[in-house]
mmCIF file of N, CA and C in Angstrom:
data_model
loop_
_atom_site.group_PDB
_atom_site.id
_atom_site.type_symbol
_atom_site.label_atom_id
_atom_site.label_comp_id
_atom_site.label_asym_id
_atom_site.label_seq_id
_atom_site.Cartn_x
_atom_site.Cartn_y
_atom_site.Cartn_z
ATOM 1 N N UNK A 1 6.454 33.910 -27.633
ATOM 2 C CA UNK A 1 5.104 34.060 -27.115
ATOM 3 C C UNK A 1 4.993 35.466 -26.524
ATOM 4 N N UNK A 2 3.924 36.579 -27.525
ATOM 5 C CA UNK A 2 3.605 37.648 -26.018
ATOM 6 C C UNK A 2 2.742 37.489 -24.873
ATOM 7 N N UNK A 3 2.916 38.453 -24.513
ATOM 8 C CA UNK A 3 2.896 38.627 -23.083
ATOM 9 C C UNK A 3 0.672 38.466 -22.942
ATOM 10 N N UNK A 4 0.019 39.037 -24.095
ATOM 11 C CA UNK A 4 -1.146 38.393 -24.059
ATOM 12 C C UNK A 4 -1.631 37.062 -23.711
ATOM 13 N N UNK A 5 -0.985 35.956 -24.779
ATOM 14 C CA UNK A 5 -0.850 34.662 -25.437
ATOM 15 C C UNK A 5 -0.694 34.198 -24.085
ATOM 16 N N UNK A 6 0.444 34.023 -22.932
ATOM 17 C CA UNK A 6 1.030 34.288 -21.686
ATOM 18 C C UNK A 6 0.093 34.210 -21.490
ATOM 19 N N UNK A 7 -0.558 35.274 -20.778
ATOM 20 C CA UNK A 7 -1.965 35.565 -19.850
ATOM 21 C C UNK A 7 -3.020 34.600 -19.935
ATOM 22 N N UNK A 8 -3.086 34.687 -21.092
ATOM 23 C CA UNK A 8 -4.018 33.764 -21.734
ATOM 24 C C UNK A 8 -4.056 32.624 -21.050
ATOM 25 N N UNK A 9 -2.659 32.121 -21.391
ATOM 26 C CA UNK A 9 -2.781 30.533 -20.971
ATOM 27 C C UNK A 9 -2.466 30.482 -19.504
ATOM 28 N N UNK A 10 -2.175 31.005 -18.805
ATOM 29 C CA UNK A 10 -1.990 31.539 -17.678
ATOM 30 C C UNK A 10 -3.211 31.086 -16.762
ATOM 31 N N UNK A 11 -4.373 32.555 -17.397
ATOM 32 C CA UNK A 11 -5.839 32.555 -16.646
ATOM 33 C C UNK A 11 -6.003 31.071 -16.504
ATOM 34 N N UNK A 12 -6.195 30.411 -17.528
ATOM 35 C CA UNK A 12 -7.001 28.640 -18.188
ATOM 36 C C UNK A 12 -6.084 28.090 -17.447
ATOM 37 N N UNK A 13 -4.956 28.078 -17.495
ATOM 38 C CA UNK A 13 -4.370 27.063 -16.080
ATOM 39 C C UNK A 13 -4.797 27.569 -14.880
ATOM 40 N N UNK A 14 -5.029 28.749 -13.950
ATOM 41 C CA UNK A 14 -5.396 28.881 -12.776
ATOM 42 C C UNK A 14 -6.826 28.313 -12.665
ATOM 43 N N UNK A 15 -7.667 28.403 -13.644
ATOM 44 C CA UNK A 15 -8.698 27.881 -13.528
ATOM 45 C C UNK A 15 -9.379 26.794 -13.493
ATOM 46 N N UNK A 16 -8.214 25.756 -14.450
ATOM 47 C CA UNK A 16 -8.463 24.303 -14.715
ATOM 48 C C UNK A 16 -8.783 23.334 -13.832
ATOM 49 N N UNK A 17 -7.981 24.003 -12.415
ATOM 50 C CA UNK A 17 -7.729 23.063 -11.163
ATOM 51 C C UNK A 17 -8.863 23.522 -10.425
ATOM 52 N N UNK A 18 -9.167 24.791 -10.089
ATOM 53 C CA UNK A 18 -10.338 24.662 -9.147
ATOM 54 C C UNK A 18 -11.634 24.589 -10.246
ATOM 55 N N UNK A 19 -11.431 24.162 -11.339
ATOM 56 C CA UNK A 19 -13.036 23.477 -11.845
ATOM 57 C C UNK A 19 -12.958 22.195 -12.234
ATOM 58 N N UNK A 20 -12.067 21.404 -11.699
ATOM 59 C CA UNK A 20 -11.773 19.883 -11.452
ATOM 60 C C UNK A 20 -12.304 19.405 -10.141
ATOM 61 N N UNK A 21 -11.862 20.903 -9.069
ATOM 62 C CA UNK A 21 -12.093 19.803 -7.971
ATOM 63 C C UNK A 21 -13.351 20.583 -7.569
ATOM 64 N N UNK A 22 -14.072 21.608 -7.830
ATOM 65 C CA UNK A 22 -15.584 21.989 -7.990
ATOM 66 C C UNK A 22 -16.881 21.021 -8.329
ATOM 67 N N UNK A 23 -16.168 20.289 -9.958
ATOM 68 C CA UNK A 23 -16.620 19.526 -10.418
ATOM 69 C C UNK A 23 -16.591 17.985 -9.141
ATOM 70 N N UNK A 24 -15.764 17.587 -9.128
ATOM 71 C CA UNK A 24 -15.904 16.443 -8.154
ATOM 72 C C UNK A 24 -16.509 16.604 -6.607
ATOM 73 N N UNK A 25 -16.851 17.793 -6.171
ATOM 74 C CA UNK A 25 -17.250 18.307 -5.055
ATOM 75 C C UNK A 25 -18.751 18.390 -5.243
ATOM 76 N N UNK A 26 -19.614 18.811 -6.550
ATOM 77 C CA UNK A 26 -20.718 18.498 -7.316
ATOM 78 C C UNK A 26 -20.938 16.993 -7.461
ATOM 79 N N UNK A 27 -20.018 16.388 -7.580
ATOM 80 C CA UNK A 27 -20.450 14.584 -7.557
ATOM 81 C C UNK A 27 -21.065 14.193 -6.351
ATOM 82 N N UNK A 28 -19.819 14.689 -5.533
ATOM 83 C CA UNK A 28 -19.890 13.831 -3.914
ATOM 84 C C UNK A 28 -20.785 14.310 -3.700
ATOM 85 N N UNK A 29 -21.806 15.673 -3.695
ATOM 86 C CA UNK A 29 -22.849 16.251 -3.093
ATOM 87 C C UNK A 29 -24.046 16.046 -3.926
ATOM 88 N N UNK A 30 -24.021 15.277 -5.399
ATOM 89 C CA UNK A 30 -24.735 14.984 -5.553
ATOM 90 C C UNK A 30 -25.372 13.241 -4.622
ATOM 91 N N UNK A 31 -23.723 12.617 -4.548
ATOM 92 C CA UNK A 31 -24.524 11.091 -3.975
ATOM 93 C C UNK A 31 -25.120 11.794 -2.451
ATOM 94 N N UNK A 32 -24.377 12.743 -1.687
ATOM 95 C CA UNK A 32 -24.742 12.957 -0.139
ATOM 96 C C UNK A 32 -26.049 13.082 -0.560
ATOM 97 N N UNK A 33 -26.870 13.605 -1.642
ATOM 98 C CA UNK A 33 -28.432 14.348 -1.480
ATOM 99 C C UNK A 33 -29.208 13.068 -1.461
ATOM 100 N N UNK A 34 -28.717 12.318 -2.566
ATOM 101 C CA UNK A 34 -29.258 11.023 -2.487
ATOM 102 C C UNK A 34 -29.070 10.101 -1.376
ATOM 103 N N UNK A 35 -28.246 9.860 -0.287
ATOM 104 C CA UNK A 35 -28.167 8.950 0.419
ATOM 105 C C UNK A 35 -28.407 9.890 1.702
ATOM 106 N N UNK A 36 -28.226 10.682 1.697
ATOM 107 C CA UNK A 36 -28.211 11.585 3.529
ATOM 108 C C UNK A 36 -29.544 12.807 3.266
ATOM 109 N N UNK A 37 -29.811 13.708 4.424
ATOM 110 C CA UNK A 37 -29.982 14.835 4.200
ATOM 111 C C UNK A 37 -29.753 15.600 3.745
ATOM 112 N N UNK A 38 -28.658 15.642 3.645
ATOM 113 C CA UNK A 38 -27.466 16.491 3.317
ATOM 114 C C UNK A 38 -27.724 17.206 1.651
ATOM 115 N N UNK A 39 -28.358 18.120 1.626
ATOM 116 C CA UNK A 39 -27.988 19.139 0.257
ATOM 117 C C UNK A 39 -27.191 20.003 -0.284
ATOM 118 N N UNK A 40 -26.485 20.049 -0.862
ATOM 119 C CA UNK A 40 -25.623 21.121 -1.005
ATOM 120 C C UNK A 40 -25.318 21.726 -2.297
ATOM 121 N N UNK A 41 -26.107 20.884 -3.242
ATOM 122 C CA UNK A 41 -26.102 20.966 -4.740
ATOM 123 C C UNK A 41 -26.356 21.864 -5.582
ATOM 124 N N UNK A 42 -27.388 22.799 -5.140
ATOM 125 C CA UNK A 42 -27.660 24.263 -5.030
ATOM 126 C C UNK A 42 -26.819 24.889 -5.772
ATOM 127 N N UNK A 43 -25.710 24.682 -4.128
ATOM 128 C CA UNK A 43 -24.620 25.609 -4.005
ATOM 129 C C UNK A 43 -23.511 25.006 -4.850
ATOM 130 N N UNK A 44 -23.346 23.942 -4.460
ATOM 131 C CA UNK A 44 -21.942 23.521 -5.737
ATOM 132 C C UNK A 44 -22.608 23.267 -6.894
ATOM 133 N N UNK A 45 -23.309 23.888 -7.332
ATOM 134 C CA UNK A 45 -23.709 23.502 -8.795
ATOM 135 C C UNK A 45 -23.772 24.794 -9.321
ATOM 136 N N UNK A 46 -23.982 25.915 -8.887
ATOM 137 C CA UNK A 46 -23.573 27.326 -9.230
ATOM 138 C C UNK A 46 -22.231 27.489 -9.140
ATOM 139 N N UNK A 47 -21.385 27.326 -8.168
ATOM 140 C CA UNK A 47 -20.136 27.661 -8.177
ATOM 141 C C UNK A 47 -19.411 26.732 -9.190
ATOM 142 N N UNK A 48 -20.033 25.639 -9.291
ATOM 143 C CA UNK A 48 -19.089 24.774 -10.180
ATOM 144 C C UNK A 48 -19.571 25.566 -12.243
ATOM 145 N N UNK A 49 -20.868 25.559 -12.391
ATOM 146 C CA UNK A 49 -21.075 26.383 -13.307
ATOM 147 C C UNK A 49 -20.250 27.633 -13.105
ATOM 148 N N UNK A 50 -20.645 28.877 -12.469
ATOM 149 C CA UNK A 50 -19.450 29.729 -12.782
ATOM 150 C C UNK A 50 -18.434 29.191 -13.261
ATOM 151 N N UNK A 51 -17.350 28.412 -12.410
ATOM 152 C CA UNK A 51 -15.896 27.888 -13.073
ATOM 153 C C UNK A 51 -16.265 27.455 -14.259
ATOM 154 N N UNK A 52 -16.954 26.750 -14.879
ATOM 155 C CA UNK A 52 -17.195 25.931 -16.064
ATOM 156 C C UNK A 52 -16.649 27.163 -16.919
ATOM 157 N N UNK A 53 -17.782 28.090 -16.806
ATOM 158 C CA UNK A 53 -18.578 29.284 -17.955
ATOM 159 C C UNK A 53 -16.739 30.120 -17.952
ATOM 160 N N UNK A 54 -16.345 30.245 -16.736
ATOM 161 C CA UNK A 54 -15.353 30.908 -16.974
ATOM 162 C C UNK A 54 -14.408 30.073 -17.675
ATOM 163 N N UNK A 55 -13.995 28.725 -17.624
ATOM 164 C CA UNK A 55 -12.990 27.808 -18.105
ATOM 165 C C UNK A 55 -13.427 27.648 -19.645
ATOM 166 N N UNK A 56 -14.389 28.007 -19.784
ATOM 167 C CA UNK A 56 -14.971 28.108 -21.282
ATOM 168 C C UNK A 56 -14.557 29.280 -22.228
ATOM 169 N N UNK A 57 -14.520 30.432 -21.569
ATOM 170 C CA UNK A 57 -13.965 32.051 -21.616
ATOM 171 C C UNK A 57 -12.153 31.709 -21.715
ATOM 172 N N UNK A 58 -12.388 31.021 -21.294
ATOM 173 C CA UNK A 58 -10.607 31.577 -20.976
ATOM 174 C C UNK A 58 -10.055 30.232 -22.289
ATOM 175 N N UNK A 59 -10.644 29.268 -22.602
ATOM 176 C CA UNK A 59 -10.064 28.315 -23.351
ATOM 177 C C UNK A 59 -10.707 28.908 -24.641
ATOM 178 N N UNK A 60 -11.727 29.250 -24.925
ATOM 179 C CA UNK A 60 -11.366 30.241 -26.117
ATOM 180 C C UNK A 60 -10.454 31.334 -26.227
ATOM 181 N N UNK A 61 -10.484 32.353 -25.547
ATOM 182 C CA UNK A 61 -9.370 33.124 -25.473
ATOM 183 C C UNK A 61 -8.067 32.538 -25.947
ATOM 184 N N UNK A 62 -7.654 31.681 -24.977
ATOM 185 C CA UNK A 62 -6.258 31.176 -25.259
ATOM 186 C C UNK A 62 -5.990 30.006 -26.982
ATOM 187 N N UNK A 63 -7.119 29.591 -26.894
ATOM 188 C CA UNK A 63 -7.254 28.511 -28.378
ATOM 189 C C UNK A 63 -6.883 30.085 -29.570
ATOM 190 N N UNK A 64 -7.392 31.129 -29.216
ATOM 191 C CA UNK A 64 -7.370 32.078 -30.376
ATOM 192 C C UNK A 64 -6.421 32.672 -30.083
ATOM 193 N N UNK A 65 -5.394 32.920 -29.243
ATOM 194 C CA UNK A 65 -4.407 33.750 -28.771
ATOM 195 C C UNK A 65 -3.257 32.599 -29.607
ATOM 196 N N UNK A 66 -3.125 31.131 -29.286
ATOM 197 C CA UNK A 66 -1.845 30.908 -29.444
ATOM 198 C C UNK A 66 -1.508 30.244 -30.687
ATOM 199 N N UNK A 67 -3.494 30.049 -31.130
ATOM 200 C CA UNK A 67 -3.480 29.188 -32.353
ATOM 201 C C UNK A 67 -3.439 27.816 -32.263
ATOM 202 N N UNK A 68 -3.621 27.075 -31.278
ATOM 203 C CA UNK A 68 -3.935 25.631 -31.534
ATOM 204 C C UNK A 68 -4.568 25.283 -32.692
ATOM 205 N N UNK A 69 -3.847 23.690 -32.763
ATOM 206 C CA UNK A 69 -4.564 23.372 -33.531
ATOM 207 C C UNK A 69 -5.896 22.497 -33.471
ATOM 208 N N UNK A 70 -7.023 22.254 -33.933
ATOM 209 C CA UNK A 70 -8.292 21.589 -33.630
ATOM 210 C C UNK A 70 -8.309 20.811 -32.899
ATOM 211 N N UNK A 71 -7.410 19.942 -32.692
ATOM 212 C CA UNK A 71 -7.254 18.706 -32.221
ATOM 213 C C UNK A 71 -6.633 18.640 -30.822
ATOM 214 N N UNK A 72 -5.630 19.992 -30.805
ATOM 215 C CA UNK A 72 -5.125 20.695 -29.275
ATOM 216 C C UNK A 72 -6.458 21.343 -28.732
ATOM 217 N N UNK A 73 -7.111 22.098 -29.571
ATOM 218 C CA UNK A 73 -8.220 23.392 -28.514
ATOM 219 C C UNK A 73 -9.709 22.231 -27.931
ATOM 220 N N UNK A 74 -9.511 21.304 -28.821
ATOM 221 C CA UNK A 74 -10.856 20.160 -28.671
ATOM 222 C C UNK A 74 -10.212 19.182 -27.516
ATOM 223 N N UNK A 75 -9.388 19.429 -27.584
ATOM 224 C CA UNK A 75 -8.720 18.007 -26.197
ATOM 225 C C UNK A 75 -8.815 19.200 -25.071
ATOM 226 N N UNK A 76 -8.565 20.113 -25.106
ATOM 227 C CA UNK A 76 -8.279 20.888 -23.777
ATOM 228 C C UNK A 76 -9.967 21.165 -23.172
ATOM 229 N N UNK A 77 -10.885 21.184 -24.145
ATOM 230 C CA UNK A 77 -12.245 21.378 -24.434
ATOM 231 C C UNK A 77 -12.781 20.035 -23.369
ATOM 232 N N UNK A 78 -12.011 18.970 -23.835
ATOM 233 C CA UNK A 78 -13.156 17.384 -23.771
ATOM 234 C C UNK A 78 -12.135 17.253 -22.301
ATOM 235 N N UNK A 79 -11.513 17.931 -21.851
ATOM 236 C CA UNK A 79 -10.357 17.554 -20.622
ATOM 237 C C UNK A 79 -11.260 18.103 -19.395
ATOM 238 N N UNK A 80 -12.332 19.248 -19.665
ATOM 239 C CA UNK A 80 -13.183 20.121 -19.045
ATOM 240 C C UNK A 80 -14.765 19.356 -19.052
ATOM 241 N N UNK A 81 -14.806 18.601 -19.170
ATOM 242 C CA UNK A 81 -15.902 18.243 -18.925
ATOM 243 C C UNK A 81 -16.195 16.770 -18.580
ATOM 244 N N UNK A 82 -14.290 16.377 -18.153
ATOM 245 C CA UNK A 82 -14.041 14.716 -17.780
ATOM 246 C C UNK A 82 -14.114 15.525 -16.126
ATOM 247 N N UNK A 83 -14.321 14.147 -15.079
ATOM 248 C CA UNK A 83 -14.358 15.086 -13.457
ATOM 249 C C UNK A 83 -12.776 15.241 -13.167
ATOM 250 N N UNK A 84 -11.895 15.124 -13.565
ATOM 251 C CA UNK A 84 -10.172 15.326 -13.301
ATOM 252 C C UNK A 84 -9.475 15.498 -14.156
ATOM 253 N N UNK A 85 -10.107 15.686 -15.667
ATOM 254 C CA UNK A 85 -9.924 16.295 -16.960
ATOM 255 C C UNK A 85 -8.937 17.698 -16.315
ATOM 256 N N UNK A 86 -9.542 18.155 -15.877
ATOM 257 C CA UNK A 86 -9.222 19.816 -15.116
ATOM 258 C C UNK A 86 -7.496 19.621 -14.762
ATOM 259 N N UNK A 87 -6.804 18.733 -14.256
ATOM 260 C CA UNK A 87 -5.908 18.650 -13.048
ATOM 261 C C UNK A 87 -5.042 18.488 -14.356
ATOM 262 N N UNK A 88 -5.294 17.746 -15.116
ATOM 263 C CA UNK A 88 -4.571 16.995 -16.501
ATOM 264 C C UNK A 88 -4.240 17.705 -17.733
ATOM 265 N N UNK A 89 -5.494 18.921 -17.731
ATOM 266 C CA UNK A 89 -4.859 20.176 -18.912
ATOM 267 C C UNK A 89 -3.878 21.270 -17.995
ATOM 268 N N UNK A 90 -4.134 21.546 -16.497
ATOM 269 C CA UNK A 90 -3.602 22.251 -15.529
ATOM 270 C C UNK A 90 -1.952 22.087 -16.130
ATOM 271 N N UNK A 91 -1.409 20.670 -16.091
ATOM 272 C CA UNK A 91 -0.159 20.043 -16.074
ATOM 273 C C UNK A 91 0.287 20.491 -17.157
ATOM 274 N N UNK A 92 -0.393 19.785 -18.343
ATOM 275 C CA UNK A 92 -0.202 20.250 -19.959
ATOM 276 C C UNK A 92 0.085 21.802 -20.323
ATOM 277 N N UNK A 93 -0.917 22.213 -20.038
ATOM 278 C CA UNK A 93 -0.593 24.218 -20.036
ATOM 279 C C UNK A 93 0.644 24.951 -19.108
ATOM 280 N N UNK A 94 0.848 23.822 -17.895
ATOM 281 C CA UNK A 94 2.016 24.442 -17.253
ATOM 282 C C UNK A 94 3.227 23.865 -18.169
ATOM 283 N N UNK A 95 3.631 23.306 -18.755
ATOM 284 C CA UNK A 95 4.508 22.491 -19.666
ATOM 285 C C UNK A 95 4.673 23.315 -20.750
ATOM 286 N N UNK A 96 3.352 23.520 -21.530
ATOM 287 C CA UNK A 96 3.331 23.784 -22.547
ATOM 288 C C UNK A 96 4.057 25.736 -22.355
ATOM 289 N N UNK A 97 3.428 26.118 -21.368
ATOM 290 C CA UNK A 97 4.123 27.861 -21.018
ATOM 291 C C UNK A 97 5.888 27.746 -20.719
ATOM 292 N N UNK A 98 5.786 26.871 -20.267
ATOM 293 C CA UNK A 98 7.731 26.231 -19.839
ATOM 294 C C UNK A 98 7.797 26.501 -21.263
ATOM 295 N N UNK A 99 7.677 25.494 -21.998
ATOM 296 C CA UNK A 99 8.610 25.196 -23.128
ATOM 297 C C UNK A 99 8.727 26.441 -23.722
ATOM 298 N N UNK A 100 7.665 27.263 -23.914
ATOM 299 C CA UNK A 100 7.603 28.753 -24.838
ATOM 300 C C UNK A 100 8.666 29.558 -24.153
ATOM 301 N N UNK A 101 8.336 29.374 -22.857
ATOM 302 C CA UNK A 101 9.241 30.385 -22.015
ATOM 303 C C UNK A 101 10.935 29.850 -22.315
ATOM 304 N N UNK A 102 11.500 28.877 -22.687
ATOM 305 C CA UNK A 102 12.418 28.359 -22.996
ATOM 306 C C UNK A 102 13.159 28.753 -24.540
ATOM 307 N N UNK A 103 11.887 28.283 -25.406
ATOM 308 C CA UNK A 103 12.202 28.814 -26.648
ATOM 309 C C UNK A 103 12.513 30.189 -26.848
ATOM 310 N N UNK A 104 12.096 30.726 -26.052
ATOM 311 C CA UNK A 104 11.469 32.540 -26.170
ATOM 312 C C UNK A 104 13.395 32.871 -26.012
ATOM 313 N N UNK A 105 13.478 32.384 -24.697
ATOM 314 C CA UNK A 105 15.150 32.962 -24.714
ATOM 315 C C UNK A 105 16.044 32.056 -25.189
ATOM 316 N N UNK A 106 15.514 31.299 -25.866
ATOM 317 C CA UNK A 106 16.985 30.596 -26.628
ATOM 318 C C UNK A 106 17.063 31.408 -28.411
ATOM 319 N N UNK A 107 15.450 31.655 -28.634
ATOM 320 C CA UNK A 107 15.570 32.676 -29.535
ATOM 321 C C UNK A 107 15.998 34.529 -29.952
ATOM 322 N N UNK A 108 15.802 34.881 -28.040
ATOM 323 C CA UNK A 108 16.447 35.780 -27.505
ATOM 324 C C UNK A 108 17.903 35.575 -28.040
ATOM 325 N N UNK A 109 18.380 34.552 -27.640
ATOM 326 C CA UNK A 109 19.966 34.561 -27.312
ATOM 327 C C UNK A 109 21.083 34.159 -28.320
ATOM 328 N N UNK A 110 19.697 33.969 -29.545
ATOM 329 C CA UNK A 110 20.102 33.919 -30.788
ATOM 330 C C UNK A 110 20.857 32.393 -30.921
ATOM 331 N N UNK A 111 20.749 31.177 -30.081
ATOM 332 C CA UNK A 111 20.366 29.435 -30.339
ATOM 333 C C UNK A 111 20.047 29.152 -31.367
ATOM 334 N N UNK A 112 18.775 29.786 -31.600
ATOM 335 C CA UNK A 112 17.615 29.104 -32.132
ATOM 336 C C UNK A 112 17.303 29.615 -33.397
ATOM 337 N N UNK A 113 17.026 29.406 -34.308
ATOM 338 C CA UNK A 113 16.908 30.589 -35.385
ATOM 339 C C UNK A 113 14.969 30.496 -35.800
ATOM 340 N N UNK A 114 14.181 30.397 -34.824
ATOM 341 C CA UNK A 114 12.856 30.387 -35.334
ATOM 342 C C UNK A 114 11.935 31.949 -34.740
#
């Protein structure tokens, strides 16, 4: 894996988690508007859009950087728009950078022959 590909998946994991819990922070403030005074939807509904728009940016990026396949870039896709979808590709992308980072020096170290 270079060091792009890396980044890539990198950005989309830092991002996954705070537009999981953005997203669920947009729920709760949607029931507070409905049951209390309390508005705040405004505001977490822009900030939670930003994260979206950016988690959207960065999962293309990385779908075209590492080459998924349809069925990988569409799950990481449909994981972003579940409310804890976010926390669950977070895990997957940290796994998935392990393993590369693993392969990378076992192919370094001449293990591996791929």
């Amino acid at each position: 894996m270079d060091l792009k590909t890396a980044s890539a998946i990198r950005r989309l994991r830092l991002v996954s988690a705070p537009e999981a819990i953005s997203f669920l922070l947009l729920l709760v403030c949607s029931v507070l508007k409905r049951t209390t005074d309390f508005n705040a939807v405004p505001v977490m509904g822009m900030v939670h859009g930003v994260l979206f728009i950016l988690y959207v940016i960065f999962w293309l990026d990385a779908w075209n950087r590492t080459k998924w396949s349809a069925k990988t870039g569409i799950w990481y896709f449909v994981l972003s728009v579940l409310p804890t979808g976010g926390f669950f590709a977070e895990r997957r992308l940290k796994r998935e950078a392990e393993d590369a980072v693993i392969a990378s020096r076992a192919r370094k170290e001449g293990a591996v022959n791929a």
